[in-house]
Amino acid sequence: MSNIPNDLRYTKSHEWVRAGKDGAVEIGISDHAQGALGDLVFVEVPEPGRSLSAGEACAVVESVKAASDVYCPVSGKVTAGNPALAAQPELLNQDPYGAGWLFRLQISAPIDDAALMSAAGYANFLAAEGH
Amino acid sequence: MGQKTVLYDTHVLQGAKIVDFGGWEMPLHYGSQIDEHNVVRRDSGMFDVSHMGVVDLRGDRVLEFLRGLLANDVARLKTPGKALYSCMLLPSGGVIDDLIVYFMSDTWFRLVVNAGTRAKDLAWIRRHAMSCSVSVAERDDLAMIAIQGPKARERVLPILPAAWRTRASKLAVFQGGCFDSWFIARTGYTGEDGFEVMLPVVDAIATWTALRATGIQPAGLGARDTLRLEAGMNLYGNDMDEDHHPLECGLAWTVAFEPAERDFIGRQVLEGLGRTSDDELVGLLLEERGVLRSHQKIIPAGEVTSGTFSPTLNRSIALARVPRNTASPVQVEIRGKLHVASIVKPPFVRHGRALIPIQP
């Protein structure tokens, strides 16, 4: 059973969103996603200053096996990409909700709550998908 | 649901992530593909390769038959148990499959063929075997376990019956031998020393468990792929197929043009090409961050046939088909962007050592 922290919100494409103060958010991929991908060996995060729309492919995570796109869960402007992932992509496997965060964003529009799931909602979604 | 080997339940109990591989439900990894790769390079790991096809060919004219069927020349095999790597070709020169052939006796050879090509291989072999009165028997009663790594042999020997040990310990590289109903060969697909063991299906679970108890780690097909690519070994379906002949696949060394009078299937076309090809298979080392994958386009020309991340080199490596004498470096298109890659001569890694220079 994968770890699904209660204080985060989730997408159907397995990203998580941590809302901070004044519209700052942190984004990563779920424990389930990192487990399904396997050992990650390359991560490409968006450059600071880049404007992203919700649903836009904005990062790439590659395991030994395959490359997968990460979709931005909310709209906004990138404030930081996780600099540690270039040298240590395995942080994403080891600590997907902490040291393995992907990028930070200043939102440009209120978060569309209908597009995101709570921890319980995401757990149900995974169960329904047969995980 | 795909086919399962006799060890399927054992893999699931040991935490394997199971994937479909050529119609077989096989372990991809048991937790970490990279850890499994590294343990094979440093110590030992074992792979269930029972999905591969073991085919016994018997008959008084079996030598003559195989000398016509295979691009390499089985007449080179003089010692019983000795193995030879060969391609089996279409008349066009295209590769039907790559395989290992063992010389068992004057009237008996054993082939080990790929899982995904097993059915078409058998059909092709049977079609040609009739004219030589050679019998073709698939050995579904055998499982196969590959134990690979610098410590593989020393870990395997103690679990064998005492009467077998001395002879098993003296097997030369690419040499196998019959031990009652088992066949043990010093072969593999990782670039490390080790054994490939064919054994009765009924012995497989107990043997796997005994090997595990000696400290040999189970390893999945994920690690098998990164190990073989580091070792510069081709994968059928990626690096060779029916649309490419062996000279375009880095396999000229496996085509025996001598003696000139041996008429194997595909020879005429290869001779017509002057025993050479416009394209060749080379190794690539990505000089930037990223991961090479099959079908990525190469600038000025060519295509990646197998690409991965090399855990030993901590870089991405690949096999690629490019026009002969392409100058290094080349560029590879990864998600619309061009990345620099050097052309290098495989293997990338052998016996735990990097064989190509890496600039940090």
PDB file of N, CA and C in Angstrom, chain B residues 157-242:
ATOM      1  N   LEU B 157      28.422 -23.928  -6.749  1.00  0.00           N
ATOM      2  CA  LEU B 157      29.035 -25.260  -6.620  1.00  0.00           C
ATOM      3  C   LEU B 157      28.630 -26.021  -5.354  1.00  0.00           C
ATOM      4  N   PRO B 158      28.600 -25.373  -4.165  1.00  0.00           N
ATOM      5  CA  PRO B 158      28.258 -26.137  -2.956  1.00  0.00           C
ATOM      6  C   PRO B 158      26.845 -26.723  -2.946  1.00  0.00           C
ATOM      7  N   ILE B 159      25.930 -26.171  -3.721  1.00  0.00           N
ATOM      8  CA  ILE B 159      24.571 -26.732  -3.685  1.00  0.00           C
ATOM      9  C   ILE B 159      24.416 -27.900  -4.665  1.00  0.00           C
ATOM     10  N   LEU B 160      25.433 -28.148  -5.483  1.00  0.00           N
ATOM     11  CA  LEU B 160      25.352 -29.266  -6.427  1.00  0.00           C
ATOM     12  C   LEU B 160      25.715 -30.567  -5.701  1.00  0.00           C
ATOM     13  N   PRO B 161      25.199 -31.696  -6.175  1.00  0.00           N
ATOM     14  CA  PRO B 161      25.612 -32.980  -5.600  1.00  0.00           C
ATOM     15  C   PRO B 161      27.141 -33.094  -5.643  1.00  0.00           C
ATOM     16  N   ALA B 162      27.707 -33.644  -4.600  1.00  0.00           N
ATOM     17  CA  ALA B 162      29.171 -33.705  -4.464  1.00  0.00           C
ATOM     18  C   ALA B 162      29.837 -34.327  -5.695  1.00  0.00           C
ATOM     19  N   ALA B 163      29.185 -35.316  -6.262  1.00  0.00           N
ATOM     20  CA  ALA B 163      29.774 -36.028  -7.394  1.00  0.00           C
ATOM     21  C   ALA B 163      29.904 -35.149  -8.643  1.00  0.00           C
ATOM     22  N   TRP B 164      29.145 -34.042  -8.694  1.00  0.00           N
ATOM     23  CA  TRP B 164      29.173 -33.181  -9.877  1.00  0.00           C
ATOM     24  C   TRP B 164      30.191 -32.048  -9.750  1.00  0.00           C
ATOM     25  N   ARG B 165      30.545 -31.735  -8.512  1.00  0.00           N
ATOM     26  CA  ARG B 165      31.207 -30.453  -8.235  1.00  0.00           C
ATOM     27  C   ARG B 165      32.512 -30.234  -8.986  1.00  0.00           C
ATOM     28  N   THR B 166      33.377 -31.264  -8.954  1.00  0.00           N
ATOM     29  CA  THR B 166      34.700 -31.068  -9.556  1.00  0.00           C
ATOM     30  C   THR B 166      34.552 -30.795 -11.048  1.00  0.00           C
ATOM     31  N   ARG B 167      33.733 -31.588 -11.697  1.00  0.00           N
ATOM     32  CA  ARG B 167      33.577 -31.408 -13.150  1.00  0.00           C
ATOM     33  C   ARG B 167      32.918 -30.061 -13.461  1.00  0.00           C
ATOM     34  N   ALA B 168      31.911 -29.676 -12.653  1.00  0.00           N
ATOM     35  CA  ALA B 168      31.234 -28.390 -12.883  1.00  0.00           C
ATOM     36  C   ALA B 168      32.208 -27.230 -12.672  1.00  0.00           C
ATOM     37  N   SER B 169      33.101 -27.365 -11.691  1.00  0.00           N
ATOM     38  CA  SER B 169      34.036 -26.273 -11.391  1.00  0.00           C
ATOM     39  C   SER B 169      35.082 -26.121 -12.490  1.00  0.00           C
ATOM     40  N   LYS B 170      35.267 -27.159 -13.304  1.00  0.00           N
ATOM     41  CA  LYS B 170      36.307 -27.117 -14.346  1.00  0.00           C
ATOM     42  C   LYS B 170      35.754 -26.765 -15.725  1.00  0.00           C
ATOM     43  N   LEU B 171      34.451 -26.498 -15.817  1.00  0.00           N
ATOM     44  CA  LEU B 171      33.887 -26.127 -17.117  1.00  0.00           C
ATOM     45  C   LEU B 171      34.570 -24.859 -17.622  1.00  0.00           C
ATOM     46  N   ALA B 172      35.024 -24.899 -18.875  1.00  0.00           N
ATOM     47  CA  ALA B 172      35.636 -23.720 -19.473  1.00  0.00           C
ATOM     48  C   ALA B 172      34.540 -22.754 -19.907  1.00  0.00           C
ATOM     49  N   VAL B 173      34.933 -21.514 -20.195  1.00  0.00           N
ATOM     50  CA  VAL B 173      33.983 -20.524 -20.682  1.00  0.00           C
ATOM     51  C   VAL B 173      33.340 -21.028 -21.981  1.00  0.00           C
ATOM     52  N   PHE B 174      32.027 -20.862 -22.076  1.00  0.00           N
ATOM     53  CA  PHE B 174      31.234 -21.310 -23.226  1.00  0.00           C
ATOM     54  C   PHE B 174      31.221 -22.833 -23.366  1.00  0.00           C
ATOM     55  N   GLN B 175      31.375 -23.510 -22.245  1.00  0.00           N
ATOM     56  CA  GLN B 175      31.374 -24.970 -22.232  1.00  0.00           C
ATOM     57  C   GLN B 175      30.320 -25.449 -21.240  1.00  0.00           C
ATOM     58  N   GLY B 176      29.550 -26.463 -21.650  1.00  0.00           N
ATOM     59  CA  GLY B 176      28.566 -27.044 -20.741  1.00  0.00           C
ATOM     60  C   GLY B 176      28.758 -28.535 -20.623  1.00  0.00           C
ATOM     61  N   GLY B 177      27.963 -29.133 -19.745  1.00  0.00           N
ATOM     62  CA  GLY B 177      28.041 -30.575 -19.603  1.00  0.00           C
ATOM     63  C   GLY B 177      26.761 -31.133 -19.010  1.00  0.00           C
ATOM     64  N   CYS B 178      26.481 -32.404 -19.319  1.00  0.00           N
ATOM     65  CA  CYS B 178      25.321 -33.086 -18.754  1.00  0.00           C
ATOM     66  C   CYS B 178      25.684 -33.635 -17.383  1.00  0.00           C
ATOM     67  N   PHE B 179      24.792 -33.421 -16.434  1.00  0.00           N
ATOM     68  CA  PHE B 179      24.943 -33.953 -15.082  1.00  0.00           C
ATOM     69  C   PHE B 179      23.618 -34.635 -14.763  1.00  0.00           C
ATOM     70  N   ASP B 180      23.542 -35.941 -14.958  1.00  0.00           N
ATOM     71  CA  ASP B 180      22.263 -36.658 -14.924  1.00  0.00           C
ATOM     72  C   ASP B 180      21.272 -35.942 -15.845  1.00  0.00           C
ATOM     73  N   SER B 181      20.123 -35.539 -15.295  1.00  0.00           N
ATOM     74  CA  SER B 181      19.122 -34.888 -16.157  1.00  0.00           C
ATOM     75  C   SER B 181      19.310 -33.371 -16.219  1.00  0.00           C
ATOM     76  N   TRP B 182      20.356 -32.857 -15.585  1.00  0.00           N
ATOM     77  CA  TRP B 182      20.663 -31.424 -15.645  1.00  0.00           C
ATOM     78  C   TRP B 182      21.682 -31.158 -16.745  1.00  0.00           C
ATOM     79  N   PHE B 183      21.686 -29.898 -17.219  1.00  0.00           N
ATOM     80  CA  PHE B 183      22.744 -29.441 -18.111  1.00  0.00           C
ATOM     81  C   PHE B 183      23.255 -28.124 -17.541  1.00  0.00           C
ATOM     82  N   ILE B 184      24.538 -28.072 -17.259  1.00  0.00           N
ATOM     83  CA  ILE B 184      25.131 -26.876 -16.654  1.00  0.00           C
ATOM     84  C   ILE B 184      26.149 -26.308 -17.635  1.00  0.00           C
ATOM     85  N   ALA B 185      26.011 -25.023 -17.960  1.00  0.00           N
ATOM     86  CA  ALA B 185      26.915 -24.408 -18.927  1.00  0.00           C
ATOM     87  C   ALA B 185      27.488 -23.118 -18.359  1.00  0.00           C
ATOM     88  N   ARG B 186      28.740 -22.849 -18.703  1.00  0.00           N
ATOM     89  CA  ARG B 186      29.373 -21.608 -18.251  1.00  0.00           C
ATOM     90  C   ARG B 186      29.142 -20.528 -19.314  1.00  0.00           C
ATOM     91  N   THR B 187      27.902 -20.091 -19.372  1.00  0.00           N
ATOM     92  CA  THR B 187      27.489 -19.096 -20.363  1.00  0.00           C
ATOM     93  C   THR B 187      26.637 -18.047 -19.671  1.00  0.00           C
ATOM     94  N   GLY B 188      26.245 -17.021 -20.404  1.00  0.00           N
ATOM     95  CA  GLY B 188      25.391 -15.986 -19.804  1.00  0.00           C
ATOM     96  C   GLY B 188      25.187 -14.809 -20.725  1.00  0.00           C
ATOM     97  N   TYR B 189      24.494 -13.804 -20.190  1.00  0.00           N
ATOM     98  CA  TYR B 189      24.041 -12.673 -21.006  1.00  0.00           C
ATOM     99  C   TYR B 189      24.238 -11.380 -20.218  1.00  0.00           C
ATOM    100  N   THR B 190      25.323 -11.348 -19.424  1.00  0.00           N
ATOM    101  CA  THR B 190      25.523 -10.189 -18.543  1.00  0.00           C
ATOM    102  C   THR B 190      26.925  -9.586 -18.649  1.00  0.00           C
ATOM    103  N   GLY B 191      27.860 -10.289 -19.310  1.00  0.00           N
ATOM    104  CA  GLY B 191      29.246  -9.830 -19.317  1.00  0.00           C
ATOM    105  C   GLY B 191      29.998 -10.238 -18.060  1.00  0.00           C
ATOM    106  N   GLU B 192      29.377 -11.072 -17.240  1.00  0.00           N
ATOM    107  CA  GLU B 192      30.050 -11.600 -16.048  1.00  0.00           C
ATOM    108  C   GLU B 192      30.209 -13.114 -16.198  1.00  0.00           C
ATOM    109  N   ASP B 193      31.038 -13.682 -15.335  1.00  0.00           N
ATOM    110  CA  ASP B 193      31.180 -15.130 -15.273  1.00  0.00           C
ATOM    111  C   ASP B 193      29.885 -15.717 -14.694  1.00  0.00           C
ATOM    112  N   GLY B 194      29.718 -17.017 -14.809  1.00  0.00           N
ATOM    113  CA  GLY B 194      28.540 -17.638 -14.197  1.00  0.00           C
ATOM    114  C   GLY B 194      28.109 -18.881 -14.935  1.00  0.00           C
ATOM    115  N   PHE B 195      26.959 -19.361 -14.536  1.00  0.00           N
ATOM    116  CA  PHE B 195      26.390 -20.570 -15.128  1.00  0.00           C
ATOM    117  C   PHE B 195      24.994 -20.286 -15.662  1.00  0.00           C
ATOM    118  N   GLU B 196      24.620 -21.037 -16.685  1.00  0.00           N
ATOM    119  CA  GLU B 196      23.216 -21.175 -17.045  1.00  0.00           C
ATOM    120  C   GLU B 196      22.894 -22.650 -16.837  1.00  0.00           C
ATOM    121  N   VAL B 197      21.873 -22.896 -16.041  1.00  0.00           N
ATOM    122  CA  VAL B 197      21.549 -24.264 -15.629  1.00  0.00           C
ATOM    123  C   VAL B 197      20.187 -24.646 -16.193  1.00  0.00           C
ATOM    124  N   MET B 198      20.149 -25.709 -16.968  1.00  0.00           N
ATOM    125  CA  MET B 198      18.867 -26.262 -17.421  1.00  0.00           C
ATOM    126  C   MET B 198      18.606 -27.483 -16.545  1.00  0.00           C
ATOM    127  N   LEU B 199      17.428 -27.499 -15.933  1.00  0.00           N
ATOM    128  CA  LEU B 199      17.161 -28.566 -14.967  1.00  0.00           C
ATOM    129  C   LEU B 199      15.696 -28.977 -15.048  1.00  0.00           C
ATOM    130  N   PRO B 200      15.369 -30.199 -14.631  1.00  0.00           N
ATOM    131  CA  PRO B 200      13.971 -30.619 -14.705  1.00  0.00           C
ATOM    132  C   PRO B 200      13.069 -29.648 -13.945  1.00  0.00           C
ATOM    133  N   VAL B 201      11.924 -29.345 -14.537  1.00  0.00           N
ATOM    134  CA  VAL B 201      10.963 -28.432 -13.925  1.00  0.00           C
ATOM    135  C   VAL B 201      10.704 -28.807 -12.458  1.00  0.00           C
ATOM    136  N   VAL B 202      10.652 -30.102 -12.162  1.00  0.00           N
ATOM    137  CA  VAL B 202      10.342 -30.550 -10.796  1.00  0.00           C
ATOM    138  C   VAL B 202      11.440 -30.163  -9.792  1.00  0.00           C
ATOM    139  N   ASP B 203      12.660 -29.876 -10.284  1.00  0.00           N
ATOM    140  CA  ASP B 203      13.754 -29.493  -9.383  1.00  0.00           C
ATOM    141  C   ASP B 203      13.890 -27.977  -9.214  1.00  0.00           C
ATOM    142  N   ALA B 204      13.113 -27.218 -10.000  1.00  0.00           N
ATOM    143  CA  ALA B 204      13.408 -25.780 -10.130  1.00  0.00           C
ATOM    144  C   ALA B 204      13.186 -25.007  -8.826  1.00  0.00           C
ATOM    145  N   ILE B 205      12.051 -25.220  -8.158  1.00  0.00           N
ATOM    146  CA  ILE B 205      11.740 -24.405  -6.972  1.00  0.00           C
ATOM    147  C   ILE B 205      12.738 -24.689  -5.848  1.00  0.00           C
ATOM    148  N   ALA B 206      13.030 -25.965  -5.615  1.00  0.00           N
ATOM    149  CA  ALA B 206      13.978 -26.313  -4.554  1.00  0.00           C
ATOM    150  C   ALA B 206      15.368 -25.756  -4.860  1.00  0.00           C
ATOM    151  N   THR B 207      15.743 -25.775  -6.134  1.00  0.00           N
ATOM    152  CA  THR B 207      17.065 -25.268  -6.515  1.00  0.00           C
ATOM    153  C   THR B 207      17.138 -23.754  -6.343  1.00  0.00           C
ATOM    154  N   TRP B 208      16.093 -23.069  -6.790  1.00  0.00           N
ATOM    155  CA  TRP B 208      16.035 -21.600  -6.638  1.00  0.00           C
ATOM    156  C   TRP B 208      16.150 -21.232  -5.154  1.00  0.00           C
ATOM    157  N   THR B 209      15.427 -21.965  -4.334  1.00  0.00           N
ATOM    158  CA  THR B 209      15.425 -21.694  -2.890  1.00  0.00           C
ATOM    159  C   THR B 209      16.803 -21.968  -2.283  1.00  0.00           C
ATOM    160  N   ALA B 210      17.451 -23.037  -2.733  1.00  0.00           N
ATOM    161  CA  ALA B 210      18.789 -23.351  -2.231  1.00  0.00           C
ATOM    162  C   ALA B 210      19.807 -22.298  -2.676  1.00  0.00           C
ATOM    163  N   LEU B 211      19.668 -21.833  -3.894  1.00  0.00           N
ATOM    164  CA  LEU B 211      20.572 -20.784  -4.398  1.00  0.00           C
ATOM    165  C   LEU B 211      20.381 -19.495  -3.603  1.00  0.00           C
ATOM    166  N   ARG B 212      19.120 -19.192  -3.319  1.00  0.00           N
ATOM    167  CA  ARG B 212      18.787 -17.989  -2.530  1.00  0.00           C
ATOM    168  C   ARG B 212      19.444 -18.070  -1.156  1.00  0.00           C
ATOM    169  N   ALA B 213      19.435 -19.285  -0.586  1.00  0.00           N
ATOM    170  CA  ALA B 213      19.983 -19.479   0.762  1.00  0.00           C
ATOM    171  C   ALA B 213      21.505 -19.318   0.787  1.00  0.00           C
ATOM    172  N   THR B 214      22.170 -19.466  -0.354  1.00  0.00           N
ATOM    173  CA  THR B 214      23.621 -19.255  -0.378  1.00  0.00           C
ATOM    174  C   THR B 214      23.967 -17.775  -0.536  1.00  0.00           C
ATOM    175  N   GLY B 215      22.942 -16.919  -0.625  1.00  0.00           N
ATOM    176  CA  GLY B 215      23.194 -15.480  -0.707  1.00  0.00           C
ATOM    177  C   GLY B 215      23.093 -14.919  -2.105  1.00  0.00           C
ATOM    178  N   ILE B 216      22.634 -15.719  -3.068  1.00  0.00           N
ATOM    179  CA  ILE B 216      22.472 -15.204  -4.432  1.00  0.00           C
ATOM    180  C   ILE B 216      21.156 -14.437  -4.515  1.00  0.00           C
ATOM    181  N   GLN B 217      21.227 -13.192  -4.999  1.00  0.00           N
ATOM    182  CA  GLN B 217      20.041 -12.336  -5.061  1.00  0.00           C
ATOM    183  C   GLN B 217      19.222 -12.627  -6.318  1.00  0.00           C
ATOM    184  N   PRO B 218      17.912 -12.736  -6.196  1.00  0.00           N
ATOM    185  CA  PRO B 218      17.094 -12.810  -7.415  1.00  0.00           C
ATOM    186  C   PRO B 218      17.183 -11.489  -8.181  1.00  0.00           C
ATOM    187  N   ALA B 219      17.241 -11.571  -9.477  1.00  0.00           N
ATOM    188  CA  ALA B 219      17.307 -10.372 -10.314  1.00  0.00           C
ATOM    189  C   ALA B 219      16.311 -10.536 -11.463  1.00  0.00           C
ATOM    190  N   GLY B 220      15.705  -9.417 -11.847  1.00  0.00           N
ATOM    191  CA  GLY B 220      14.645  -9.470 -12.849  1.00  0.00           C
ATOM    192  C   GLY B 220      15.142  -9.169 -14.251  1.00  0.00           C
ATOM    193  N   LEU B 221      14.192  -9.196 -15.173  1.00  0.00           N
ATOM    194  CA  LEU B 221      14.547  -8.963 -16.566  1.00  0.00           C
ATOM    195  C   LEU B 221      14.988  -7.526 -16.815  1.00  0.00           C
ATOM    196  N   GLY B 222      14.604  -6.604 -15.922  1.00  0.00           N
ATOM    197  CA  GLY B 222      15.070  -5.216 -16.039  1.00  0.00           C
ATOM    198  C   GLY B 222      16.583  -5.158 -15.935  1.00  0.00           C
ATOM    199  N   ALA B 223      17.118  -5.762 -14.879  1.00  0.00           N
ATOM    200  CA  ALA B 223      18.572  -5.782 -14.695  1.00  0.00           C
ATOM    201  C   ALA B 223      19.242  -6.586 -15.811  1.00  0.00           C
ATOM    202  N   ARG B 224      18.596  -7.649 -16.247  1.00  0.00           N
ATOM    203  CA  ARG B 224      19.161  -8.455 -17.341  1.00  0.00           C
ATOM    204  C   ARG B 224      19.373  -7.594 -18.577  1.00  0.00           C
ATOM    205  N   ASP B 225      18.439  -6.658 -18.832  1.00  0.00           N
ATOM    206  CA  ASP B 225      18.561  -5.806 -20.014  1.00  0.00           C
ATOM    207  C   ASP B 225      19.691  -4.783 -19.863  1.00  0.00           C
ATOM    208  N   THR B 226      19.811  -4.150 -18.694  1.00  0.00           N
ATOM    209  CA  THR B 226      20.891  -3.163 -18.539  1.00  0.00           C
ATOM    210  C   THR B 226      22.253  -3.858 -18.518  1.00  0.00           C
ATOM    211  N   LEU B 227      22.301  -5.070 -17.952  1.00  0.00           N
ATOM    212  CA  LEU B 227      23.571  -5.822 -17.924  1.00  0.00           C
ATOM    213  C   LEU B 227      24.005  -6.218 -19.329  1.00  0.00           C
ATOM    214  N   ARG B 228      23.058  -6.703 -20.133  1.00  0.00           N
ATOM    215  CA  ARG B 228      23.432  -7.166 -21.478  1.00  0.00           C
ATOM    216  C   ARG B 228      23.841  -5.972 -22.346  1.00  0.00           C
ATOM    217  N   LEU B 229      23.172  -4.839 -22.134  1.00  0.00           N
ATOM    218  CA  LEU B 229      23.512  -3.675 -22.958  1.00  0.00           C
ATOM    219  C   LEU B 229      24.894  -3.145 -22.563  1.00  0.00           C
ATOM    220  N   GLU B 230      25.196  -3.081 -21.286  1.00  0.00           N
ATOM    221  CA  GLU B 230      26.553  -2.700 -20.860  1.00  0.00           C
ATOM    222  C   GLU B 230      27.586  -3.669 -21.450  1.00  0.00           C
ATOM    223  N   ALA B 231      27.199  -4.945 -21.540  1.00  0.00           N
ATOM    224  CA  ALA B 231      28.124  -5.953 -22.081  1.00  0.00           C
ATOM    225  C   ALA B 231      28.175  -5.920 -23.607  1.00  0.00           C
ATOM    226  N   GLY B 232      27.404  -5.030 -24.221  1.00  0.00           N
ATOM    227  CA  GLY B 232      27.429  -4.876 -25.674  1.00  0.00           C
ATOM    228  C   GLY B 232      26.771  -6.020 -26.415  1.00  0.00           C
ATOM    229  N   MET B 233      25.846  -6.699 -25.750  1.00  0.00           N
ATOM    230  CA  MET B 233      25.170  -7.831 -26.382  1.00  0.00           C
ATOM    231  C   MET B 233      23.840  -7.390 -26.977  1.00  0.00           C
ATOM    232  N   ASN B 234      23.545  -7.922 -28.157  1.00  0.00           N
ATOM    233  CA  ASN B 234      22.318  -7.545 -28.859  1.00  0.00           C
ATOM    234  C   ASN B 234      21.084  -8.169 -28.229  1.00  0.00           C
ATOM    235  N   LEU B 235      19.957  -7.486 -28.420  1.00  0.00           N
ATOM    236  CA  LEU B 235      18.656  -8.038 -28.043  1.00  0.00           C
ATOM    237  C   LEU B 235      17.837  -8.229 -29.304  1.00  0.00           C
ATOM    238  N   TYR B 236      17.332  -9.461 -29.492  1.00  0.00           N
ATOM    239  CA  TYR B 236      16.521  -9.714 -30.681  1.00  0.00           C
ATOM    240  C   TYR B 236      15.251  -8.853 -30.632  1.00  0.00           C
ATOM    241  N   GLY B 237      14.882  -8.287 -31.791  1.00  0.00           N
ATOM    242  CA  GLY B 237      13.698  -7.433 -31.860  1.00  0.00           C
ATOM    243  C   GLY B 237      14.056  -5.964 -31.721  1.00  0.00           C
ATOM    244  N   ASN B 238      15.165  -5.674 -31.033  1.00  0.00           N
ATOM    245  CA  ASN B 238      15.661  -4.303 -30.937  1.00  0.00           C
ATOM    246  C   ASN B 238      16.823  -4.087 -31.909  1.00  0.00           C
ATOM    247  N   ASP B 239      17.894  -4.842 -31.682  1.00  0.00           N
ATOM    248  CA  ASP B 239      19.148  -4.605 -32.387  1.00  0.00           C
ATOM    249  C   ASP B 239      19.264  -5.451 -33.651  1.00  0.00           C
ATOM    250  N   MET B 240      18.367  -6.404 -33.788  1.00  0.00           N
ATOM    251  CA  MET B 240      18.333  -7.230 -34.999  1.00  0.00           C
ATOM    252  C   MET B 240      16.916  -7.740 -35.189  1.00  0.00           C
ATOM    253  N   ASP B 241      16.595  -7.968 -36.450  1.00  0.00           N
ATOM    254  CA  ASP B 241      15.258  -8.458 -36.779  1.00  0.00           C
ATOM    255  C   ASP B 241      15.284  -8.976 -38.207  1.00  0.00           C
ATOM    256  N   GLU B 242      14.112  -9.346 -38.702  1.00  0.00           N
ATOM    257  CA  GLU B 242      14.056  -9.961 -40.036  1.00  0.00           C
ATOM    258  C   GLU B 242      14.360  -8.963 -41.153  1.00  0.00           C
TER     259      GLU B 242
END
